[in-house]
Short mmCIF file of C-alpha atoms in Angstrom, two decimals:
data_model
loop_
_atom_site.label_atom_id
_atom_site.label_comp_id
_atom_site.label_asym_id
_atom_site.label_seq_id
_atom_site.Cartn_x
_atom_site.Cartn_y
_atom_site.Cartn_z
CA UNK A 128 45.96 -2.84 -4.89
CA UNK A 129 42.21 -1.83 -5.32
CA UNK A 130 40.02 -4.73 -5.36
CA UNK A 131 38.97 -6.39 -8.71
CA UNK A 132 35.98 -6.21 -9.53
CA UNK A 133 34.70 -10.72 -9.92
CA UNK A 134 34.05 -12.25 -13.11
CA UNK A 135 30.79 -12.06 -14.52
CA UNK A 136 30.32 -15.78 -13.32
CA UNK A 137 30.99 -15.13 -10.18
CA UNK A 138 29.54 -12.22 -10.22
CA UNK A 139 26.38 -14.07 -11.00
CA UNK A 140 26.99 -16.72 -8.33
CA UNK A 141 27.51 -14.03 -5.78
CA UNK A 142 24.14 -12.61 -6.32
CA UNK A 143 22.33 -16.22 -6.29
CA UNK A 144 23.82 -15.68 -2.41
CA UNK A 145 22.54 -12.81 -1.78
CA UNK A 146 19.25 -13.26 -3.10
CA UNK A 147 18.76 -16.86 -0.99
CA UNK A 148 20.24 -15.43 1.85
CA UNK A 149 17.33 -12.21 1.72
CA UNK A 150 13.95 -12.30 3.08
CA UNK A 151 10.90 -12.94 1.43
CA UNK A 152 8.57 -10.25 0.34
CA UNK A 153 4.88 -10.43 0.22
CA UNK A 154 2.45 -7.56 -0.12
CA UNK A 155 -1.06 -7.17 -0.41
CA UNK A 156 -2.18 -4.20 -2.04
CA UNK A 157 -5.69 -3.02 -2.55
CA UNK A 158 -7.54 0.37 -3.71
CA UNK A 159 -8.07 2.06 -1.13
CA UNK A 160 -8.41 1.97 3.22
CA UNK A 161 -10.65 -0.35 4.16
CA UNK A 162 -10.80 -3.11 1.94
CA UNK A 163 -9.26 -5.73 4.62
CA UNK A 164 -4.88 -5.45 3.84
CA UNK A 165 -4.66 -5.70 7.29
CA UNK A 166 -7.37 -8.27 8.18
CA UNK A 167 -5.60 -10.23 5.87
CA UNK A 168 -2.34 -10.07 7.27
CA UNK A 169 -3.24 -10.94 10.48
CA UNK A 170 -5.66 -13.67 9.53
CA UNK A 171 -2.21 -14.94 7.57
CA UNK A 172 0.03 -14.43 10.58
CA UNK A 173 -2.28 -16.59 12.94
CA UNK A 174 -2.38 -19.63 10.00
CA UNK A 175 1.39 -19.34 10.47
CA UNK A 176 1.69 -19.47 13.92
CA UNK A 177 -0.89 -22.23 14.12
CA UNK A 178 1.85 -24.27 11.98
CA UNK A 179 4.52 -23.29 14.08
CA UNK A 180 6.32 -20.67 12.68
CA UNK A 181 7.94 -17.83 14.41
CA UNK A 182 6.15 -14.97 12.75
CA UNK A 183 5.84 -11.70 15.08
CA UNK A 184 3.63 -7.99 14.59
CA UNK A 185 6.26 -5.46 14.09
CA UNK A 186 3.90 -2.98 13.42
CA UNK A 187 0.21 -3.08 12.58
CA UNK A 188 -2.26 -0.24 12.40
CA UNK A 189 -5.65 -1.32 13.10
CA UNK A 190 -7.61 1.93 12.74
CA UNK A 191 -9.49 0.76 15.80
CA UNK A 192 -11.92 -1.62 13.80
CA UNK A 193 -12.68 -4.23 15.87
CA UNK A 194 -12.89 -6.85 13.62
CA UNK A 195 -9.56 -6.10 13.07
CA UNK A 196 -8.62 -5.42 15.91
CA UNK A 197 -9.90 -8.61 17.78
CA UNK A 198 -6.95 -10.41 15.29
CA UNK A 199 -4.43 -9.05 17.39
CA UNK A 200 -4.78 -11.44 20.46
CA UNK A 201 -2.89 -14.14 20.75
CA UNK A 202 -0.37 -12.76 17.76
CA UNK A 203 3.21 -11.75 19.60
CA UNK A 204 4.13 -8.61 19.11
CA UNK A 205 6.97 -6.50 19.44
CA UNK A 206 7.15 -3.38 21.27
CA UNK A 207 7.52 -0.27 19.69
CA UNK A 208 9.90 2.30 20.42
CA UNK A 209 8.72 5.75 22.29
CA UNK A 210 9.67 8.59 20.86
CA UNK A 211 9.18 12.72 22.20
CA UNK A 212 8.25 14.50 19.08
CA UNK A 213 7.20 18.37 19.12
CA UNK A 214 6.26 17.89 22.60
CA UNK A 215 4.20 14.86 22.16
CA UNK A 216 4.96 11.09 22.96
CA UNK A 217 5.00 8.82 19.61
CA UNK A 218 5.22 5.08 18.56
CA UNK A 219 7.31 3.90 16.47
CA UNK A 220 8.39 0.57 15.03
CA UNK A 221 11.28 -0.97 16.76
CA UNK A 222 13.73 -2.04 13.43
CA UNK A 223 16.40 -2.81 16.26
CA UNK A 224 14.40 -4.94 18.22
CA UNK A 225 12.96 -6.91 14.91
CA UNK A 226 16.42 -6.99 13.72
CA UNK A 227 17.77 -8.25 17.19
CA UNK A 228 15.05 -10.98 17.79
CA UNK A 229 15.01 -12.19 14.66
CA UNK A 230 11.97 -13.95 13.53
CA UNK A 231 11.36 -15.95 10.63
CA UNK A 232 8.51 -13.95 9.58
CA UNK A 233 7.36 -10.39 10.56
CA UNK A 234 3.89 -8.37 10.14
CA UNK A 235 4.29 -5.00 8.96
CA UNK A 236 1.62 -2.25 8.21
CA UNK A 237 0.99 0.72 6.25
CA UNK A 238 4.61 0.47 3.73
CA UNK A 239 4.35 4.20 2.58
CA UNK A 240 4.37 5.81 6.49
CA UNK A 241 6.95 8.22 7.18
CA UNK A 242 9.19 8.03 10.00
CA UNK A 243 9.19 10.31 12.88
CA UNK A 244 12.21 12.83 12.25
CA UNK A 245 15.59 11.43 13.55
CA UNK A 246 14.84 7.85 12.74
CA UNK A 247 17.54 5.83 11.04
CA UNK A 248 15.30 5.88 8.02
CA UNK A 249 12.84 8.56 6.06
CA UNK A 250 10.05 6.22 5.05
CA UNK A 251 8.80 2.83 6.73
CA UNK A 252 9.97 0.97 3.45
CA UNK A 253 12.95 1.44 3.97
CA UNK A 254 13.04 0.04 7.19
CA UNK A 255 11.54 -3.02 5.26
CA UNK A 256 14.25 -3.18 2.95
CA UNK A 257 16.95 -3.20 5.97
CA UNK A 258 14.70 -6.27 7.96
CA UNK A 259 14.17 -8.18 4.04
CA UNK A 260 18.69 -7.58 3.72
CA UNK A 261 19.03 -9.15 7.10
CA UNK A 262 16.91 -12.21 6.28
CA UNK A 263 13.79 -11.88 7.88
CA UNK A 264 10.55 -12.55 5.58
CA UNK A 265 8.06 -9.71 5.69
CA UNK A 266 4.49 -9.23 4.75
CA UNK A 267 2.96 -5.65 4.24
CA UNK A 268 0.19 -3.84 2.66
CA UNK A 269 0.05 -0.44 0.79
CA UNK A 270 -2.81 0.86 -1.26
CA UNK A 271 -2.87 1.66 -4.77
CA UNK A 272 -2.21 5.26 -4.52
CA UNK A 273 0.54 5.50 -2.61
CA UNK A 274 2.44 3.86 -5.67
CA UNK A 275 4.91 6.24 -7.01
CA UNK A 276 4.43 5.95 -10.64
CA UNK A 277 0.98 6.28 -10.24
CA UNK A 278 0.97 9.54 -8.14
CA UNK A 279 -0.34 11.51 -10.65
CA UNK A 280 -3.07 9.10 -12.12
CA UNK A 281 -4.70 8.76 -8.50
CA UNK A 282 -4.50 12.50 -8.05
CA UNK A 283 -6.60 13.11 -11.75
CA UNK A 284 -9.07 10.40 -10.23
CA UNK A 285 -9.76 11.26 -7.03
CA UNK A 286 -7.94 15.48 -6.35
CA UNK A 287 -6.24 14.37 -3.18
CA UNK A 288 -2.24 14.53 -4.01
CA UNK A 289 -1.06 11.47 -1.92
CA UNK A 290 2.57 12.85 -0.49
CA UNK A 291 3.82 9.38 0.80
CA UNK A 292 5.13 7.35 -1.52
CA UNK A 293 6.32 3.90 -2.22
CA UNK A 294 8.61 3.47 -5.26
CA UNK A 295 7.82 1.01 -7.99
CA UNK A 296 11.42 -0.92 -7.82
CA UNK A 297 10.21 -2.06 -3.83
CA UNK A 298 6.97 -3.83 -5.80
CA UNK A 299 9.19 -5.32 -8.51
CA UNK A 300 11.03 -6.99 -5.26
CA UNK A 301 8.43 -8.38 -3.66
CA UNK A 302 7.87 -12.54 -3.95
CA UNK A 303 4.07 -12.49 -4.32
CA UNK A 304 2.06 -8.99 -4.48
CA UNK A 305 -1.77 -10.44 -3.56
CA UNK A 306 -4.88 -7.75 -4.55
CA UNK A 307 -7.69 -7.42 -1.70
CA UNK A 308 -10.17 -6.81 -3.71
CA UNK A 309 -14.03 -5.36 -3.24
CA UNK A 310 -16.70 -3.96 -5.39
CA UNK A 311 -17.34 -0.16 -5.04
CA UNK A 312 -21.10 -1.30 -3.39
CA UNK A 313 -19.36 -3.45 -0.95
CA UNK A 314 -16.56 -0.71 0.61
CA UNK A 315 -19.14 2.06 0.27
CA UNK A 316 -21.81 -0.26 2.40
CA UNK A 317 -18.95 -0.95 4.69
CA UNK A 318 -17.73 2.80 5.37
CA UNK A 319 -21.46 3.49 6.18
CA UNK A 320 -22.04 1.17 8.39
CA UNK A 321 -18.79 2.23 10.26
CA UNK A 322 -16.33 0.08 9.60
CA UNK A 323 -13.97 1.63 8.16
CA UNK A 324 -14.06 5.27 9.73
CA UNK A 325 -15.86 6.33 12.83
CA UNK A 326 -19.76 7.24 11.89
CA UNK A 327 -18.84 10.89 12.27
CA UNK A 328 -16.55 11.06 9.47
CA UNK A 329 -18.75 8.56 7.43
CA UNK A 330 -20.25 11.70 5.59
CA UNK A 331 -17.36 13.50 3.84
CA UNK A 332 -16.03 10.32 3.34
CA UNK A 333 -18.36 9.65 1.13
CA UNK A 334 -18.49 13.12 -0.56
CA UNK A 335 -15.02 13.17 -1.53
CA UNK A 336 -12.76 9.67 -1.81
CA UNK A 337 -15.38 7.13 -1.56
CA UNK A 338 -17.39 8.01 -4.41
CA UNK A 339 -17.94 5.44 -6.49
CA UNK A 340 -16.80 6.42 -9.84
CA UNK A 341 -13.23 6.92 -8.12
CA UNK A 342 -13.30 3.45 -6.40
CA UNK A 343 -14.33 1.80 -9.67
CA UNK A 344 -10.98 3.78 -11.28
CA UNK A 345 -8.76 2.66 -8.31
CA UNK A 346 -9.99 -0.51 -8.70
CA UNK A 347 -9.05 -1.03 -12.17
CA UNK A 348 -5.38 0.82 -11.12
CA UNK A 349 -5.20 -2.15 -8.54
CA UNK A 350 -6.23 -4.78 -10.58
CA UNK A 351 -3.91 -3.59 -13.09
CA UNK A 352 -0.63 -3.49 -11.14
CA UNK A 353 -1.45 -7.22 -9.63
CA UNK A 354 -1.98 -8.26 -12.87
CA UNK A 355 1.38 -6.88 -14.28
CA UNK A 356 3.13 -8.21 -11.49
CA UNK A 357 1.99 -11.35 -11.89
CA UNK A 358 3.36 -11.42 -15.44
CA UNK A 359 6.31 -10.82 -14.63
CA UNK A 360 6.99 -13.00 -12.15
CA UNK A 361 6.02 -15.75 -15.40
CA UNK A 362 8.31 -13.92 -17.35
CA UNK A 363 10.85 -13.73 -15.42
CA UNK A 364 10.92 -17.31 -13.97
CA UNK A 365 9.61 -19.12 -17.26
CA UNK A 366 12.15 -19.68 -19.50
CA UNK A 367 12.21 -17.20 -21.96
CA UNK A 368 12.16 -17.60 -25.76
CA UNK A 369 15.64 -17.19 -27.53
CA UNK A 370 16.16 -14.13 -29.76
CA UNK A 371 13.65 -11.81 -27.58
CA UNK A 372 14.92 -8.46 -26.82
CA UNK A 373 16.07 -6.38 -23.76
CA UNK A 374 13.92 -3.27 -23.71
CA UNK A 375 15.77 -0.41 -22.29
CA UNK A 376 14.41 2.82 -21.78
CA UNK A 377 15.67 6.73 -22.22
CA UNK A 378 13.73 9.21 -20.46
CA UNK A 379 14.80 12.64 -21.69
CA UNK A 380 13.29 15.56 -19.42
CA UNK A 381 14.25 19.21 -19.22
CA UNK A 382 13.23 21.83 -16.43
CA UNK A 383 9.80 22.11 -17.41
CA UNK A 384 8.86 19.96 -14.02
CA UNK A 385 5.46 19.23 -14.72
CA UNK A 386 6.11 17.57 -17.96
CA UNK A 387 9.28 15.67 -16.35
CA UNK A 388 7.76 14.59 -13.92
CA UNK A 389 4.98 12.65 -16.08
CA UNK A 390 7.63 11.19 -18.44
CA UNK A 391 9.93 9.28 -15.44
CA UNK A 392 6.74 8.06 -13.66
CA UNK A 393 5.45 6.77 -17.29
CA UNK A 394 8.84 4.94 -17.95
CA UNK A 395 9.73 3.65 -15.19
CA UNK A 396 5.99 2.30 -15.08
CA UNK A 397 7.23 0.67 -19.07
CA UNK A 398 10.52 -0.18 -17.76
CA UNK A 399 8.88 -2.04 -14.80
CA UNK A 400 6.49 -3.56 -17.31
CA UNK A 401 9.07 -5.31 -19.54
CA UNK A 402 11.55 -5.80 -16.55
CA UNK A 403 13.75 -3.50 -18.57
CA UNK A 404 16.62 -0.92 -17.08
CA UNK A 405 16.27 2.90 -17.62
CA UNK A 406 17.76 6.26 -17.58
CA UNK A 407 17.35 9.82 -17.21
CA UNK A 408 18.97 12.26 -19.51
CA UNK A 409 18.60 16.02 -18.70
CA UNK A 410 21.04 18.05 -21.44
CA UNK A 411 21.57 21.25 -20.36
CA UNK A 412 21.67 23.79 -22.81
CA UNK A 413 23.23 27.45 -22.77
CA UNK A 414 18.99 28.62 -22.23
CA UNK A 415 19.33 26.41 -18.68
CA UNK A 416 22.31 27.28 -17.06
CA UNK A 417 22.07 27.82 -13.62
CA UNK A 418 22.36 31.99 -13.86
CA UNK A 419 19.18 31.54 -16.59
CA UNK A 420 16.81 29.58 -14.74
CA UNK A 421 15.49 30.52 -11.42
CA UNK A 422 15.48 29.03 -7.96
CA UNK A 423 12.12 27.77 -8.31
CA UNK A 424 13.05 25.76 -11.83
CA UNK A 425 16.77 24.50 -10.65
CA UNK A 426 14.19 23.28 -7.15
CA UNK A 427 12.33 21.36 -9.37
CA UNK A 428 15.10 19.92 -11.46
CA UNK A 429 16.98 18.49 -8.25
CA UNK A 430 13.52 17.18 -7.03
CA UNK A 431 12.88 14.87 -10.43
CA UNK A 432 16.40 13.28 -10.33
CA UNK A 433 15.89 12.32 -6.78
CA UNK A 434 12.30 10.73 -7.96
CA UNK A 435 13.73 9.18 -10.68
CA UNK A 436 16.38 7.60 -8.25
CA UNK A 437 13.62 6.60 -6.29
CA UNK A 438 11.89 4.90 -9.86
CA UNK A 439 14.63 3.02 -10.34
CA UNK A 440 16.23 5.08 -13.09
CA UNK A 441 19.97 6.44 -13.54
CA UNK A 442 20.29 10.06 -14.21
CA UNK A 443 23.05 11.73 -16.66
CA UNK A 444 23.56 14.91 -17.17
CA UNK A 445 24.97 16.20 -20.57
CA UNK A 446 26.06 20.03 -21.21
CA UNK A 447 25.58 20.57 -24.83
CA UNK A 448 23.24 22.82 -27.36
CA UNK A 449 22.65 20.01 -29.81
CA UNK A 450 19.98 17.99 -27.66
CA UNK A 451 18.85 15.90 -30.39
CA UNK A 452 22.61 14.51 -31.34
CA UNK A 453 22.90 14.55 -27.40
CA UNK A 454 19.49 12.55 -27.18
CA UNK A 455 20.88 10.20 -29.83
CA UNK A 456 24.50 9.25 -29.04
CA UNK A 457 23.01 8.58 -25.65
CA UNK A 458 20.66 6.06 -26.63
CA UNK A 459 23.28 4.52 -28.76
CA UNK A 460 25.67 4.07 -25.85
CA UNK A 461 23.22 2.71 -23.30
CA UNK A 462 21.78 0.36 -26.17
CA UNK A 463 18.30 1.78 -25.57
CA UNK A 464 15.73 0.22 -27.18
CA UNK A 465 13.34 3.15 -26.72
CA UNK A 466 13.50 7.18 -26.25
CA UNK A 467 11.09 8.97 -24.33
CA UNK A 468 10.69 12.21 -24.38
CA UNK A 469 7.81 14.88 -24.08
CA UNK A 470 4.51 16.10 -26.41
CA UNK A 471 6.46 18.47 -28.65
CA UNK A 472 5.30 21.81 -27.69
CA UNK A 473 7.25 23.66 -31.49
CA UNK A 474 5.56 26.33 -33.17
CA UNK A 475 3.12 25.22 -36.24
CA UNK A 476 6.12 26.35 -39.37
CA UNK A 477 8.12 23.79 -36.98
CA UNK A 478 5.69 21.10 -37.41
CA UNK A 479 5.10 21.36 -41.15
CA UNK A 480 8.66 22.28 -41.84
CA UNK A 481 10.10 18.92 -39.73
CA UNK A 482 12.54 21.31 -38.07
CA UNK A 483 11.13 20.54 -34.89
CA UNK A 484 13.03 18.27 -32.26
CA UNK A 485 10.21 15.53 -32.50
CA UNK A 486 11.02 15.26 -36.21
CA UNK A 487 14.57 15.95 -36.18
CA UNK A 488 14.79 12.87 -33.56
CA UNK A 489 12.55 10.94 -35.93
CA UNK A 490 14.87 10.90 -38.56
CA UNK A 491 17.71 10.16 -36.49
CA UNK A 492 16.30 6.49 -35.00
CA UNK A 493 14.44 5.97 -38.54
CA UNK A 494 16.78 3.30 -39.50
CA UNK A 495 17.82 2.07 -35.96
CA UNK A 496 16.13 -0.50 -34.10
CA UNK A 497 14.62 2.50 -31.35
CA UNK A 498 11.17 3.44 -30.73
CA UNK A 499 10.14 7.01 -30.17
CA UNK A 500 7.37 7.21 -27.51
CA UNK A 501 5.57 10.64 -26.97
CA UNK A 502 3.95 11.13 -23.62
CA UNK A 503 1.44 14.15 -23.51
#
């Protein structure tokens, strides 16, 4: 006989386990390179080893800073593994080996890396997740751009598109998320007087990310995200009023990419706000079938459900030339407290006529308790 699935208290119960059994999670997160994540870390590491806990460096980058760098004696580390990549001899960081020693708490830089090509995992964070499952407390660092949601928002601020990525569901896990914070004067005085890059690249540096309108911007993106994790965590372990309401969110995209893409990185950002679950509904209509879209489109399509796996978010899909019924009986069925879709893009006789889907959508959550929310 298949195996039942357990009753909702044991259910429950069985994930009180799991969770006590996991590692902890702490991250410190700041607005750019150089503001002192991994100073921090290591300054951390040797107040824990000083009170005799087994905490070992699984992997820190130190940039060769050597105020930094200096931390690293008397810390125990663990090897990394070799690997022959493209003709070249790597380092990597030894998951096996962590896994295998087990220590109570492990160091672990730079979150969004990717992994050299035939490692067990893609992205560093994942190798994270896999050392947290087995029981091991971590602390790591990531900067403010390489936050998924926020991908876009950095790349407005500053023009550099950051290509690794964290997603915003490995934040929501972490125990405490800690902000490293600095004024714009204070990082810029430190990149020039080398202590952040070598002098020669001090220069463009300064020409193009650390300028200080940008690092006042990521600041405030920082400061932000801290902020909203740290409400969260008092929401979610403070008792919470009686009567208040689950928010869940509908994210309804089509193949225009560029607009998709803004409206899952914008809910799952709301869904991670009010600790709220989301999906992703793509309805397919006769215009986007497969033969009527090309390569490039259908590319695109596969890439935003596999980001908005990565958010957090479930994707449907839904044949059907009715898209605001579709949009509708959708929301009813996952009880969603709020639709988001896309800046209606209708002709102007649409607009003043209300035969446009914006309006035809209004009038069909009027009288339910769902809010509309229009992302340009």
């Amino acid at each position: 006989m298949p195996s039942q699935p357990p009753e909702p208290n044991a259910a429950y119960f069985l994930d009180l386990i799991q969770k006590s059994k996991r590692g902890k999670f702490k991250v410190y997160i700041g607005m750019s390179a150089g503001v002192g994540k991994t100073y921090r870390m290591l300054q951390e590491a040797h107040t824990l080893l000083r009170h005799g806990v087994n905490v070992k460096i699984g992997f820190v980058e130190t940039h060769r800073r050597p105020e930094t760098h200096a931390l690293l004696e008397g810390l125990p580390m663990i090897p990394h593994r070799t690997v022959f990549y493209r003709g070249k001899e790597l380092e990597e960081m030894d998951v096996q080996a962590i896994l295998n020693l087990h220590p109570e708490v492990v160091v672990v830089d730079e979150l969004a890396h990717t992994n050299i090509q035939g490692s067990k995992n893609e992205k560093r964070w994942q190798d994270v997740v896999d050392i947290l499952n087995a029981g091991i407390n971590v602390i790591s660092a990531v900067n403010i751009q390489h936050l998924e949601s926020l991908n876009e928002e950095v790349f407005n601020i500053t023009g550099i598109e950051v290509k690794e990525t964290v997603p915003d569901s490995l934040l929501q896990q972490a125990n405490e998320v800690v902000n490293i914070d600095l004024t714009a004067d204070e990082l810029i005085t430190r990149l020039k007087e080398g202590k952040i890059y070598d002098k020669s690249k001090v220069e463009t540096a300064l020409n193009h990310f650390f300028q200080a309108e940008k690092i006042l911007q990521l600041r405030e993106l920082a400061l932000k995200e801290v902020a909203s994790q740290v409400e969260r965590k008092v929401e979610t372990e403070v008792v919470q009023k009686v009567g208040l309401r689950s928010e869940r969110f509908l994210a309804c995209i089509s193949s225009n990419h560029e607009i998709a893409r803004k409206i899952l990185r914008k809910t799952a950002r709301l869904a991670s706000y009010y600790q709220g679950k989301w999906c992703v509904l793509y309805v397919q209509t006769t215009k986007e079938d497969a033969d009527k879209i090309g390569l490039a489109a259908q590319r695109h399509l596969i890439n935003n459900f596999k980001l908005a796996t990565e958010l957090g978010g479930e994707v449907v899909r839904i044949k059907s030339n009715d898209v605001v019924q579709t949009i509708f009986e959708m929301a009813q069925k996952q009880n969603s407290t709020n639709i988001c879709i896309g800046k209606p893009h209708e002709g102007f006789w649409s607009s003043i006529t209300g035969n446009s889907l914006f309006h035809k959508l209004l009038q069909k959550v009027a009288d339910k308790d769902i809010d509309l929310i229009v992302i340009s």
